XYZ file of C-alpha atoms in Angstrom:
632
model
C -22.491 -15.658 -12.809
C -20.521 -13.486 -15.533
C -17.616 -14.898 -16.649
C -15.602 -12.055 -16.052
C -15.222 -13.352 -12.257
C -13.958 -16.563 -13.299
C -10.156 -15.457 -13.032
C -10.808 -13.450 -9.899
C -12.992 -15.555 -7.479
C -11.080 -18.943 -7.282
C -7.716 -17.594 -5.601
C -9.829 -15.405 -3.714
C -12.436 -18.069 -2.153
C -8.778 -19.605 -1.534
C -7.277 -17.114 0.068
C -10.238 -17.492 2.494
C -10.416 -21.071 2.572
C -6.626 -21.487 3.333
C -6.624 -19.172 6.138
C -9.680 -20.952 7.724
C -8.937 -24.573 7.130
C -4.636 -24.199 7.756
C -4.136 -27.485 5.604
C -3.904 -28.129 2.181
C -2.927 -24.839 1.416
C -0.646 -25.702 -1.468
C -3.033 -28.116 -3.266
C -5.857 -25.440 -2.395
C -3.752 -22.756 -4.393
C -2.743 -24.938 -7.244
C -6.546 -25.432 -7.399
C -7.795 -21.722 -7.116
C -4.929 -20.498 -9.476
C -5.903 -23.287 -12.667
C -9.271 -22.549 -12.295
C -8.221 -18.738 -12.924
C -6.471 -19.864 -15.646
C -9.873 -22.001 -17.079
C -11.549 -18.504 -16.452
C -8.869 -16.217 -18.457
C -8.977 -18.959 -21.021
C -12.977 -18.746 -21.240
C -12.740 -14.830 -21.627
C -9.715 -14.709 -24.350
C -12.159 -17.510 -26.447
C -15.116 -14.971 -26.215
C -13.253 -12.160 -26.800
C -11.397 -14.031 -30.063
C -15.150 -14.461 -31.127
C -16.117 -10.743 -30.748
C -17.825 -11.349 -27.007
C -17.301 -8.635 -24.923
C -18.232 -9.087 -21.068
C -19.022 -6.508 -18.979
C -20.271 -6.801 -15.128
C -21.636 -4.065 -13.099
C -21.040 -4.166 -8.952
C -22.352 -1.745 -6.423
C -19.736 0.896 -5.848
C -19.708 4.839 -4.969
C -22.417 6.850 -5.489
C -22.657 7.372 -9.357
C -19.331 5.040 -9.472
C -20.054 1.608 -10.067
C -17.335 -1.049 -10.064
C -16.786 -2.467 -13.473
C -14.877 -5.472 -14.919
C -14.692 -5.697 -18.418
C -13.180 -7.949 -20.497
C -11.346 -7.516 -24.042
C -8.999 -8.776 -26.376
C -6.157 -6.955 -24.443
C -7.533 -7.443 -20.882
C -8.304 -10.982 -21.381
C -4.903 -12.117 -23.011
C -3.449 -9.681 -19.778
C -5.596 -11.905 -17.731
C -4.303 -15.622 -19.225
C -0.724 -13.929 -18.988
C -1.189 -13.328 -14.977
C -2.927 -16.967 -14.237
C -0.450 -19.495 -16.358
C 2.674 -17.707 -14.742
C 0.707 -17.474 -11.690
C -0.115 -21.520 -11.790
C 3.030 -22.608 -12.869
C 5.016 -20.928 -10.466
C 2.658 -22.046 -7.469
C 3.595 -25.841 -8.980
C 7.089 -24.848 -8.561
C 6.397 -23.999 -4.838
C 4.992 -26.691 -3.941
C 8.246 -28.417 -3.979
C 10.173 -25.487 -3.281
C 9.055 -24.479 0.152
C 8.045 -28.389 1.175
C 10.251 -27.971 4.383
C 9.501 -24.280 4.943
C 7.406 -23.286 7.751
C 4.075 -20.968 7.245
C 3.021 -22.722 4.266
C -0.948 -21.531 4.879
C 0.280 -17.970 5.046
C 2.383 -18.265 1.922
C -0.196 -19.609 0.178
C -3.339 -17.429 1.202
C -1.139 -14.461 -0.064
C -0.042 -15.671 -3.127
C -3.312 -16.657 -4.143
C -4.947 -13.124 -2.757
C -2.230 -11.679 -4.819
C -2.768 -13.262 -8.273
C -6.788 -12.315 -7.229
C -5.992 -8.646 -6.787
C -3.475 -8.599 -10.400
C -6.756 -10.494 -11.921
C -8.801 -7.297 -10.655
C -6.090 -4.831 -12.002
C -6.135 -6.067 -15.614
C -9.733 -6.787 -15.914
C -10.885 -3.541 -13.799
C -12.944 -1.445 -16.322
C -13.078 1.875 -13.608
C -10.376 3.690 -11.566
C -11.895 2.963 -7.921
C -11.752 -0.451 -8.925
C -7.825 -0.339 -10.869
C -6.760 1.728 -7.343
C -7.771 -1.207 -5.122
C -6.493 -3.685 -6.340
C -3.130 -1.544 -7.379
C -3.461 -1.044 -3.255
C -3.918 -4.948 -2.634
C -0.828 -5.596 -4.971
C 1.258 -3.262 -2.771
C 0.400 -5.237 0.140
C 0.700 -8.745 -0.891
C 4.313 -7.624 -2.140
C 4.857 -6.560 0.947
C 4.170 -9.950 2.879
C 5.680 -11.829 0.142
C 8.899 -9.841 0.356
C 8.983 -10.163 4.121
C 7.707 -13.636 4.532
C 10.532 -14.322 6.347
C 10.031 -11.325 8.414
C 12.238 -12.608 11.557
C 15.131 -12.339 9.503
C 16.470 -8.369 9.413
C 17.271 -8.379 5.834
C 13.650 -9.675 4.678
C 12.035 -7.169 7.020
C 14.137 -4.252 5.790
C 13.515 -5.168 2.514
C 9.796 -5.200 2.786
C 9.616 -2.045 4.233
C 11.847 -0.435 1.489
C 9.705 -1.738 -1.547
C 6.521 -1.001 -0.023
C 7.936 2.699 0.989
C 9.370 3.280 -2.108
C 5.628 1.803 -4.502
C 3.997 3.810 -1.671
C 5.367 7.053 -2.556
C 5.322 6.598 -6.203
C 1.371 5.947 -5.879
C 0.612 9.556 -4.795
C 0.580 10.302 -8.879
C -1.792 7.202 -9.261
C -4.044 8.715 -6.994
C -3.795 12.442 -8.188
C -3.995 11.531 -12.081
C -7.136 9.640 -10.892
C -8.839 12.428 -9.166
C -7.411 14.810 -12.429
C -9.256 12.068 -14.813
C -12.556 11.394 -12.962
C -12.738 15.228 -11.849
C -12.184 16.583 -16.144
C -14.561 13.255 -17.636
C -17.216 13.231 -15.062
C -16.872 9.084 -15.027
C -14.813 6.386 -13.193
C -14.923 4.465 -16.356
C -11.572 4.158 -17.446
C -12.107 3.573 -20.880
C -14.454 7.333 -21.057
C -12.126 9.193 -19.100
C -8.877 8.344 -21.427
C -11.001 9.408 -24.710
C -12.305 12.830 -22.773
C -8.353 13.260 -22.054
C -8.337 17.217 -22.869
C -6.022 19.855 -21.579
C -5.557 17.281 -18.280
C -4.109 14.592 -20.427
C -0.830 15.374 -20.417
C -0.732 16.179 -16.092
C -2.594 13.114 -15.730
C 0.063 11.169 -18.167
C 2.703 12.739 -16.240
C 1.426 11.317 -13.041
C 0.598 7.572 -14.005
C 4.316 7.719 -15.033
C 5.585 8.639 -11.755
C 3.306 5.550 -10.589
C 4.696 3.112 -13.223
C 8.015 4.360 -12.035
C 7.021 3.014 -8.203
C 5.739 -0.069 -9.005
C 8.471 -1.273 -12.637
C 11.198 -0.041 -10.632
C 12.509 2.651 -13.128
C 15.277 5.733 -12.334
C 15.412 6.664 -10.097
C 13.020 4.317 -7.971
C 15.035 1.329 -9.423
C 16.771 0.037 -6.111
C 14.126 -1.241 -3.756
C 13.495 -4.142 -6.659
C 17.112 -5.375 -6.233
C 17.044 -5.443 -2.468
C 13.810 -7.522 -2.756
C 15.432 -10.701 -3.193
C 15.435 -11.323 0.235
C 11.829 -12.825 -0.123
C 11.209 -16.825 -1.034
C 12.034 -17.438 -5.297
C 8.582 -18.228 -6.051
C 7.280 -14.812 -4.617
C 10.463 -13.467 -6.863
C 9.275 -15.066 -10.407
C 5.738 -13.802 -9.608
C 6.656 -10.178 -8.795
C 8.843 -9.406 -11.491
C 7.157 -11.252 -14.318
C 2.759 -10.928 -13.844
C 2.041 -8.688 -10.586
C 3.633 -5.878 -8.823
C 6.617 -4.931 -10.828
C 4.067 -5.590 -14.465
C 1.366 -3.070 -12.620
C 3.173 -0.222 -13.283
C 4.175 -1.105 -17.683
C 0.347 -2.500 -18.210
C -1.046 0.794 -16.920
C 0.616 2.917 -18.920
C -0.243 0.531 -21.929
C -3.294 0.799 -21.218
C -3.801 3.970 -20.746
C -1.586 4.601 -24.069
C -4.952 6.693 -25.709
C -4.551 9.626 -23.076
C -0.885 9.824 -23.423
C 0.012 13.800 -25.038
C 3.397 13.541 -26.605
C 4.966 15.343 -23.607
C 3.959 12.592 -21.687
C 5.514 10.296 -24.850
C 8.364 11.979 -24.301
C 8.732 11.715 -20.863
C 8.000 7.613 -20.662
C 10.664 6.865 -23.345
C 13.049 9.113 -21.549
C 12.184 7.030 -18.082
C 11.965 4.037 -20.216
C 15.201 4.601 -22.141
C 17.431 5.752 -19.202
C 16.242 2.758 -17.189
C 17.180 0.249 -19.901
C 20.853 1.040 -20.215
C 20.986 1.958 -16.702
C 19.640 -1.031 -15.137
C 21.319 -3.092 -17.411
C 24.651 -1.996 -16.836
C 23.843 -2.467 -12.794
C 23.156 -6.145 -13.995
C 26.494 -6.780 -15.804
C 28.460 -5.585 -12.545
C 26.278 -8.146 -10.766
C 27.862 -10.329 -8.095
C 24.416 -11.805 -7.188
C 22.278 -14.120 -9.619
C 19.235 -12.887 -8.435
C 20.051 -9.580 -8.131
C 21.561 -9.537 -11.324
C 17.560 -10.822 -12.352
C 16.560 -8.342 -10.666
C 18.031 -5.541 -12.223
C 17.503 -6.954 -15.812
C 13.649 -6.786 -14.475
C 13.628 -2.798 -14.599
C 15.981 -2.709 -17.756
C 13.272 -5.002 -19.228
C 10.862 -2.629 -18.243
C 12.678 0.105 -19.304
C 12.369 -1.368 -22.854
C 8.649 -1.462 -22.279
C 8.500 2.203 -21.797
C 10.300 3.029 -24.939
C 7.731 1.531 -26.703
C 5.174 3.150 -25.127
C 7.023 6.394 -25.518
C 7.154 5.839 -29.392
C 3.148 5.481 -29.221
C 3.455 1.768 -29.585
C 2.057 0.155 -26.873
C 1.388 -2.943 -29.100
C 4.804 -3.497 -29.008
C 5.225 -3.170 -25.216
C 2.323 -5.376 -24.358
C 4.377 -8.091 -26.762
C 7.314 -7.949 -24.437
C 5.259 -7.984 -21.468
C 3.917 -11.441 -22.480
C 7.574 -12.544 -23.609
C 8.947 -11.194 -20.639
C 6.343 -12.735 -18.205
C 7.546 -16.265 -19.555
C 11.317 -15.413 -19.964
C 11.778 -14.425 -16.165
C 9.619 -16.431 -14.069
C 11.485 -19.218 -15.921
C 15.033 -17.418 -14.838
C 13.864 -17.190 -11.396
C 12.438 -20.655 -10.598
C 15.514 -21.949 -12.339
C 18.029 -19.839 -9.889
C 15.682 -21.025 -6.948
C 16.722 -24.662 -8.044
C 20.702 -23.315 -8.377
C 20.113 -21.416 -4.768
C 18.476 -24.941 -3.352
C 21.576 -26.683 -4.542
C 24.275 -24.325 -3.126
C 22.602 -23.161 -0.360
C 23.199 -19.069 -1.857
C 22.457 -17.371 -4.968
C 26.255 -15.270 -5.122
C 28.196 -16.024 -8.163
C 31.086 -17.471 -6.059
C 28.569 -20.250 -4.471
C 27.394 -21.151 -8.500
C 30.204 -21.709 -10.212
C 29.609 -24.999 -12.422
C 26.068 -25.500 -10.511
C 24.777 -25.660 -14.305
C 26.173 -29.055 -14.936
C 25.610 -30.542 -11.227
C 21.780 -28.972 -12.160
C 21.124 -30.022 -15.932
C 17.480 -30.274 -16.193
C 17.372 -26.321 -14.421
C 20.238 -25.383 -16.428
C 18.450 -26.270 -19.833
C 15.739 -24.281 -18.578
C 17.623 -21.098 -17.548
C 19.685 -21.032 -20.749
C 16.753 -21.339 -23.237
C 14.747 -18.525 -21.413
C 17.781 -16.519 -20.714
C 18.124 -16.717 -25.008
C 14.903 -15.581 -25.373
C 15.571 -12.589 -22.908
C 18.982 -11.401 -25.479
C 16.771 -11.492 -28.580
C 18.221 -14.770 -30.194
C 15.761 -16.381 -32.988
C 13.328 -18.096 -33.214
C 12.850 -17.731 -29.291
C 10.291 -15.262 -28.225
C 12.769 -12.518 -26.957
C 13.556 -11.973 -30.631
C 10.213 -11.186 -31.551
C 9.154 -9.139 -28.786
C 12.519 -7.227 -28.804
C 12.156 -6.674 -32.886
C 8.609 -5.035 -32.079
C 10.370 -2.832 -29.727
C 13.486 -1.915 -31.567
C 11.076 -1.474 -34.692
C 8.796 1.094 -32.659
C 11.735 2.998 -31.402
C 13.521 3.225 -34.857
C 10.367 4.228 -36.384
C 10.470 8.017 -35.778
C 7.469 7.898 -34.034
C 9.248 8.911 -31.170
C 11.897 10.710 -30.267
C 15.435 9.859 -32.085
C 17.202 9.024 -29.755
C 14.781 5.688 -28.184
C 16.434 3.532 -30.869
C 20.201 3.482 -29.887
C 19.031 3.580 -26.108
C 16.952 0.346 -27.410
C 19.573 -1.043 -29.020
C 21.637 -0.005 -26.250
C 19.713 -2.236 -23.688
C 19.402 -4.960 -25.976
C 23.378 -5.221 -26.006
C 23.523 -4.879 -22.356
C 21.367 -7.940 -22.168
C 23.029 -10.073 -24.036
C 26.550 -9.038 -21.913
C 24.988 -10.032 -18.404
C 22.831 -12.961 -20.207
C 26.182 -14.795 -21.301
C 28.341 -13.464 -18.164
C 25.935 -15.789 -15.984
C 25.416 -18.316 -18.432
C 29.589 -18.497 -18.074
C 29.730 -18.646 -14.391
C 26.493 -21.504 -14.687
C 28.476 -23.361 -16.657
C 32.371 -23.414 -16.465
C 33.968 -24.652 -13.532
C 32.061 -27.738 -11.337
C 31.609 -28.059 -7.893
C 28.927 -29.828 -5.529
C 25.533 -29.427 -5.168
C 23.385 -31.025 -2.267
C 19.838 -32.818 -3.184
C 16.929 -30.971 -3.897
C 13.560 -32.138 -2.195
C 10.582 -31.325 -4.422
C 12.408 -31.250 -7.711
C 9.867 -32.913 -9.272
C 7.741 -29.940 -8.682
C 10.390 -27.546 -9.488
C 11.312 -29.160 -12.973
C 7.974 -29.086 -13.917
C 7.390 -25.456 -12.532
C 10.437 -24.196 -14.667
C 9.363 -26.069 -18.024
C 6.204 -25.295 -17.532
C 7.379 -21.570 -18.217
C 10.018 -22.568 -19.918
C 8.087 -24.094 -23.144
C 6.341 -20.374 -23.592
C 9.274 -18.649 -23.291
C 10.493 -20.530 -25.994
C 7.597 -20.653 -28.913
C 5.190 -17.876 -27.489
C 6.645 -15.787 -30.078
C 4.953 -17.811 -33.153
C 1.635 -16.532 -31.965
C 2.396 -12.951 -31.842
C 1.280 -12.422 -35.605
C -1.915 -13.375 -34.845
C -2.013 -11.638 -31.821
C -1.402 -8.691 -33.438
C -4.191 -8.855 -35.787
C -6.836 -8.982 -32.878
C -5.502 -6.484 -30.438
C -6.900 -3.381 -30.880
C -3.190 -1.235 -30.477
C -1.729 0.829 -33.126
C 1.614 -1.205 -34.581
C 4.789 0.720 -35.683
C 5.121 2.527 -38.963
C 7.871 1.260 -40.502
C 8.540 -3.015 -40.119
C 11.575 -5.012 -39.843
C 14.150 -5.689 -41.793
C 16.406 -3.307 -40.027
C 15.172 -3.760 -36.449
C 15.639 -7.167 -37.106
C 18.918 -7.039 -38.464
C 20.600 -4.502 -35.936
C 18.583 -5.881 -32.480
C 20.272 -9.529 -33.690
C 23.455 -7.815 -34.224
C 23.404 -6.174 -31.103
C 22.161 -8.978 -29.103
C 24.809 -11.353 -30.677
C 28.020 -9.169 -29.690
C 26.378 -8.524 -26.359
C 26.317 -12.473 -25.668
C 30.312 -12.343 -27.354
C 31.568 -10.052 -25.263
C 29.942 -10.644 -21.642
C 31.149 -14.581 -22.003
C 34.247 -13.586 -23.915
C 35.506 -9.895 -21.918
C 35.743 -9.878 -17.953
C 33.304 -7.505 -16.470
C 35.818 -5.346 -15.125
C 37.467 -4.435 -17.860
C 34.314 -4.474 -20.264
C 32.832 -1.710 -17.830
C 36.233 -0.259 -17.172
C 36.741 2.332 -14.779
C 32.957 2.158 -14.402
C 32.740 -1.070 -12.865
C 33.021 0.073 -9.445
C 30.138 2.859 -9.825
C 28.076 0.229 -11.262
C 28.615 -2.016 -8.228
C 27.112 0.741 -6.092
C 24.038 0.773 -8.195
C 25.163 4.172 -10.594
C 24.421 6.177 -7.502
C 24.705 10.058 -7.974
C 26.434 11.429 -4.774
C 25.032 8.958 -2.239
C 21.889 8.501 -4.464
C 18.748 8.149 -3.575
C 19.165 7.241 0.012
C 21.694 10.504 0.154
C 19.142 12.512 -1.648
C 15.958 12.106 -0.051
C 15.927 9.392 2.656
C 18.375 10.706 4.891
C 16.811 14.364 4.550
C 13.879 12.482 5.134
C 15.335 10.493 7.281
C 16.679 13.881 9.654
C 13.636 15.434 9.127
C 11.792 12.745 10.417
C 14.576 12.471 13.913
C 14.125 16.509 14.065
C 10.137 15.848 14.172
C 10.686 13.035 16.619
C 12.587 15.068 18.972
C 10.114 18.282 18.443
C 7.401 15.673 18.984
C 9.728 15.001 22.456
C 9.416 18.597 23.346
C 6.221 19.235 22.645
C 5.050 16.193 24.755
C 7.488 17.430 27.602
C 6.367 20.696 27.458
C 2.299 19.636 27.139
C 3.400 17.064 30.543
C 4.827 20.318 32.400
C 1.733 22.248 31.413
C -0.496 19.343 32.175
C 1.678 19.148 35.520
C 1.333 22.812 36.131
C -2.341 22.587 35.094
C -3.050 19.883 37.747
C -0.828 21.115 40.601
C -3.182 24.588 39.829
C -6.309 22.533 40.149
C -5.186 20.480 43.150
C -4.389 23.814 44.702
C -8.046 25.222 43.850
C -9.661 22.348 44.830
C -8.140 22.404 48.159
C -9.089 26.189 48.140
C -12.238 25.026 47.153
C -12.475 22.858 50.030
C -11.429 25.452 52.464
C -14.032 28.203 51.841
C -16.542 25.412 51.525
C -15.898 23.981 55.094
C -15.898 27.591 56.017
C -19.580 28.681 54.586
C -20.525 25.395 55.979
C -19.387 26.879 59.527
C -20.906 29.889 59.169
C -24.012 28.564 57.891
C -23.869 25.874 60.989
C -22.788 28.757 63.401
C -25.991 31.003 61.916
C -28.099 28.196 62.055
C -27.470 27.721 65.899
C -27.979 31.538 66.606
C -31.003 31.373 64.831
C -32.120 28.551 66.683
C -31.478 30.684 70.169
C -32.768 33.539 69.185
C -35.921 31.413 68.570
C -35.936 29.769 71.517
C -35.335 33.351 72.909
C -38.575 34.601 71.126
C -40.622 31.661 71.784
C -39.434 32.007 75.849
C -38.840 35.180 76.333
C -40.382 38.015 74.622
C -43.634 35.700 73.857
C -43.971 34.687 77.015
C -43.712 37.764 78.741
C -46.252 38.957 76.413
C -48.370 36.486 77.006
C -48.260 36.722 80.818
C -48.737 40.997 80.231
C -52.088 40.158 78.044
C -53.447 37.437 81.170
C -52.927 39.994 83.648
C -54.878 42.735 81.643
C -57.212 40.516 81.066
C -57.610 39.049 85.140
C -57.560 42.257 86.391
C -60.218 43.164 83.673
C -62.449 40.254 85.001
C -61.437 41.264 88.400
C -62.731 45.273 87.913
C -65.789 43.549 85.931
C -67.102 42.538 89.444
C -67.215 46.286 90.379
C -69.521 46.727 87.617
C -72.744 45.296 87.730
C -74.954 47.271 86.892
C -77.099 47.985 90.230
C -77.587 51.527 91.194
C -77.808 50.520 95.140
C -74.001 48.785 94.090
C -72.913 51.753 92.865
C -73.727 54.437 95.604
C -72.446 52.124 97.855
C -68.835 51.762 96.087
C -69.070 55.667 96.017
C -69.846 56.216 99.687
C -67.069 53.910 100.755
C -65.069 55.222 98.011
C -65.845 58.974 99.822
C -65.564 57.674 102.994
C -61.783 56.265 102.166
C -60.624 59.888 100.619
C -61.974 62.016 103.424
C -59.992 60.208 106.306
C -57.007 60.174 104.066
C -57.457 63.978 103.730
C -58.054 64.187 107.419
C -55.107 62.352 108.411
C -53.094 64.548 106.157
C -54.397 67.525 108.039
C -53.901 66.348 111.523
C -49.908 65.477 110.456
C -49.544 68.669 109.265
């Protein structure tokens, strides 16, 4: 078997296996999601030692399925599985009393599967499936609680929202096969040509969908209603990473419209989003936001043509949040709610998941030597390196302030202020799920030299010393002035707008859903009318055919009459025939032919006969003649 299925077939023989056997799921999971880590781990060694794998599958005609493994894709692939195993450990004591464990489990191991598929998929049919199978899994995930309106509602709003934003997926796709004359991903981004900056714009609108960036941003918030582990998985390695790792890798095709157009998504987003996270009332909303201003950053290094430093924050990132999230799942266990009112002073009732969340949530402002730092200095370095357009750095910088404001404001409510906490079942589980994270988040940015080195990805122009300097400088007053300054007045008369979100007249919802929304109750009552109007017709129609058929009936019981009533006269005038007319003709023909045997006798042929017949004969007509004579 090539080793390029290691990552992918363990969850997915689990998915299978938990849905058959309903027991053991979690163990089952734990299992399928380590062994995709053993596989990711056998792929980065061969690809450290120069190995590339490459496995054909049966796919369309003159479209095979490929999965290929690389430095990038294999490093992608160990990112997915570690979070992906760590955060199943941490679920195992976090859903312990929850109901539906085999159906949690079978989709959170089909969904690592299909995120194993994305990053190792070497064609487009291949990327678009599982990018498809993503969708879905978020979907369930988000709603596993689907009896409860605010989980269902939620569901149906992220997958709505990814859904739309995958038409340009699908389009670029079709753009790329249709101007390369391959599938393979890796031909059809160096043919590029005159469709590579179309087909750039398109996987953007895509990566928009699925990293929640402006204006697509609000569906990721309103996710939250789904179970934490499903949370720390989305936003760090699977649905909400889909959209950032394809634009990385698809970084060779981009034209520098389509640059320009990624850092502007990228760099709007950051500041944005982040400013929606500082007016936060929620903890993991507030996560949740920082998610697509995380992102945001992401694009801006794509945008400056360094997708080196992107992929660098992806693999900080992945660490730094799933760690956030499994910690505010332990906070949310304790209080029983997740608002900032319920978690006042949980931090010290919770010190073990309080550690945890504070280191990672230092690595996410950029302090040293944590991994933030280093991933953020690649980014502020790539956006200051007029590469890109001028104005990425200070919308960089920008979002690396904002970070450390809504960092510290949380870290604050965490910690000040005490309060109860009930007993947590399954911390064991949970601690180890969080520090398990946790320990990456902290020291994965010592290997990112190296890293660097082996990835085949072009690094920024111009190094350090300033990046460094101003992304510390920025990340330190951020962390000042969001523990030190009360939101409201550090956002001013702006608070309020960012409590709605930064919505624009109503914004999104305003703007297109309820259009869409009336268009869609205008079709529905059209669809009314029609099907009233098609009923009447059909009523009309069938009244029209009753009526005919009855007509129908009519002449037909009349012809039969007619025919009966002919029948019968035919039979008497047969009878007639047969009685009458042949009879009397027959009785005509036996009286010819008696009297002709009688007169035969008066024939016989004697001459003494004859002269006799003829003198009584004379006799006869001589006294008839004398009798006439005497009456006269």
């Amino acid at each position: 078997m090539s080793a390029v299925l290691l990552p992918i077939l363990p969850p997915l023989i689990v998915t299978l296996a938990v849905l058959i056997l309903r027991r053991g799921s979690a163990a089952l999971a734990l299992a399928g999601a380590t062994l995709s880590l053993a596989g990711g781990v056998r792929l980065l060694a061969g690809a450290l030692d120069g190995q590339a794998e490459t496995l054909l599958l049966p796919g369309l005609p003159d479209m095979p399925l490929r999965l290929v493994s690389g430095p990038m894709t294999a490093l992608l692939s160990v990112a997915v599985a570690t979070v992906g195993t760590f955060v199943l450990v941490y679920a195992i004591g976090y859903m312990k009393r929850e109901s539906g464990q085999a159906r949690f489990y079978a989709v959170m191991s089909l969904f690592l599967a299909a995120m194993q598929a994305l990053v190792l998929a070497g064609d487009w049919v291949l990327l678009l499936a599982a990018w498809e199978l993503i969708g879905l899994c978020s979907y369930l995930l988000i709603g596993f609680w689907f009896q409860r309106p605010e989980a269902a509602n939620a569901a149906s709003r992220a997958f709505l929202y990814t859904r739309s934003a995958d038409l340009g997926l699908y389009v670029a796709i079709f753009i790329l096969i249709g101007s390369s004359g391959t599938s393979e991903i890796a031909a059809s981004l160096e043919a590029g040509g005159n469709a590579s900056t179309a087909a750039g714009l398109l996987l953007l609108l895509a990566a928009m969908g699925k990293s929640a960036q402006v204006p697509l941003q609000d569906w990721l918030m309103r996710a939250m209603a789904g179970p934490t582990p499903v949370s720390a998985l989305l936003h760090s390695a699977t649905l909400v990473a889909a959209g950032a790792i394809l634009l990385i890798r698809s970084a060779t095709l981009l034209s520098p419209e389509a640059l320009f157009a990624i850092g502007l998504v990228g760099g709007v987003t950051t500041v944005a989003a982040g400013v929606i996270a500082l007016a936060e009332r929620d903890l993991k909303r507030l996560l949740a936001a920082s998610t697509a201003s995380q992102y945001g950053l992401m694009l801006i290094a794509v945008g400056a043509g360094v997708p080196m430093a992107a992929l660098l924050h992806f693999l900080a990132h992945a660490a730094i949040k799933s760690t956030l999230f499994l910690a505010a799942g332990d906070f949310q266990h304790a209080r029983e709610g997740t608002a900032f009112d319920q978690l006042k002073g949980v931090g010290r009732a919770r010190p073990w998941a309080f550690a945890g969340f504070a280191l990672a949530a230092l690595a996410l402002a950029g302090i040293p030597p944590l991994s933030g730092f280093f991933s953020k200095d690649a980014v502020i370095a790539a956006a200051l390196s007029g590469q890109g357009a001028a104005w990425l750095g200070p919308l960089a910088l920008a979002g690396t302030l904002l970070t450390g404001a809504y960092v510290a404001r949380a870290l604050r409510v965490l910690w000040q202020s005490t309060g109860d906490s009930r007993s947590v079942e399954g911390t064991g589980w949970m601690r180890a799920g969080i520090w398990g994270l946790a320990i990456p988040a902290a020291g994965l940015g010592l290997a990112f030299g190296p890293l660097e080195t082996i990835l085949d990805l072009p690094a920024p122009e111009t190094a350090g010393t300033v990046a460094i300097v101003l992304g510390l400088v920025a990340a330190l007053v951020g962390l000042a002035l969001g523990w030190l300054v009360p939101v409201q007045r550090l956002l001013g008369p702006a608070h309020q707008w960012a409590e709605s979100g930064l919505e624009v007249a109503g914004g999104l919802t305003a703007w297109i859903g309820r259009p869409a929304m009336a268009v869609a109750r205008g079709c529905d009552r059209l669809e009314d009318h029609l099907y009233a109007a098609a009923l009447a017709i059909g009523h009309t129609a069938l009244s029209i055919a009753r009526g005919g058929e009855r007509l129908e009936q009519r002449l037909y019981l009349a012809v039969l009459g007619v025919g009966r009533a002919n029948l019968a006269v035919g039979r008497w005038v047969r009878g007639g025939d047969e009685r009458g007319i042949d009879g009397l003709i027959f009785a005509l023909v036996a009286g010819v032919r008696d009297l002709g045997a009688r007169a035969r006798t008066l024939q016989s042929g004697l001459i003494h006969h004859s002269l006799a017949i003829s003198a009584v004969a004379t006799a006869v007509l001589l006294a008839i003649l004398f009798s006439a004579s005497l009456s006269v």
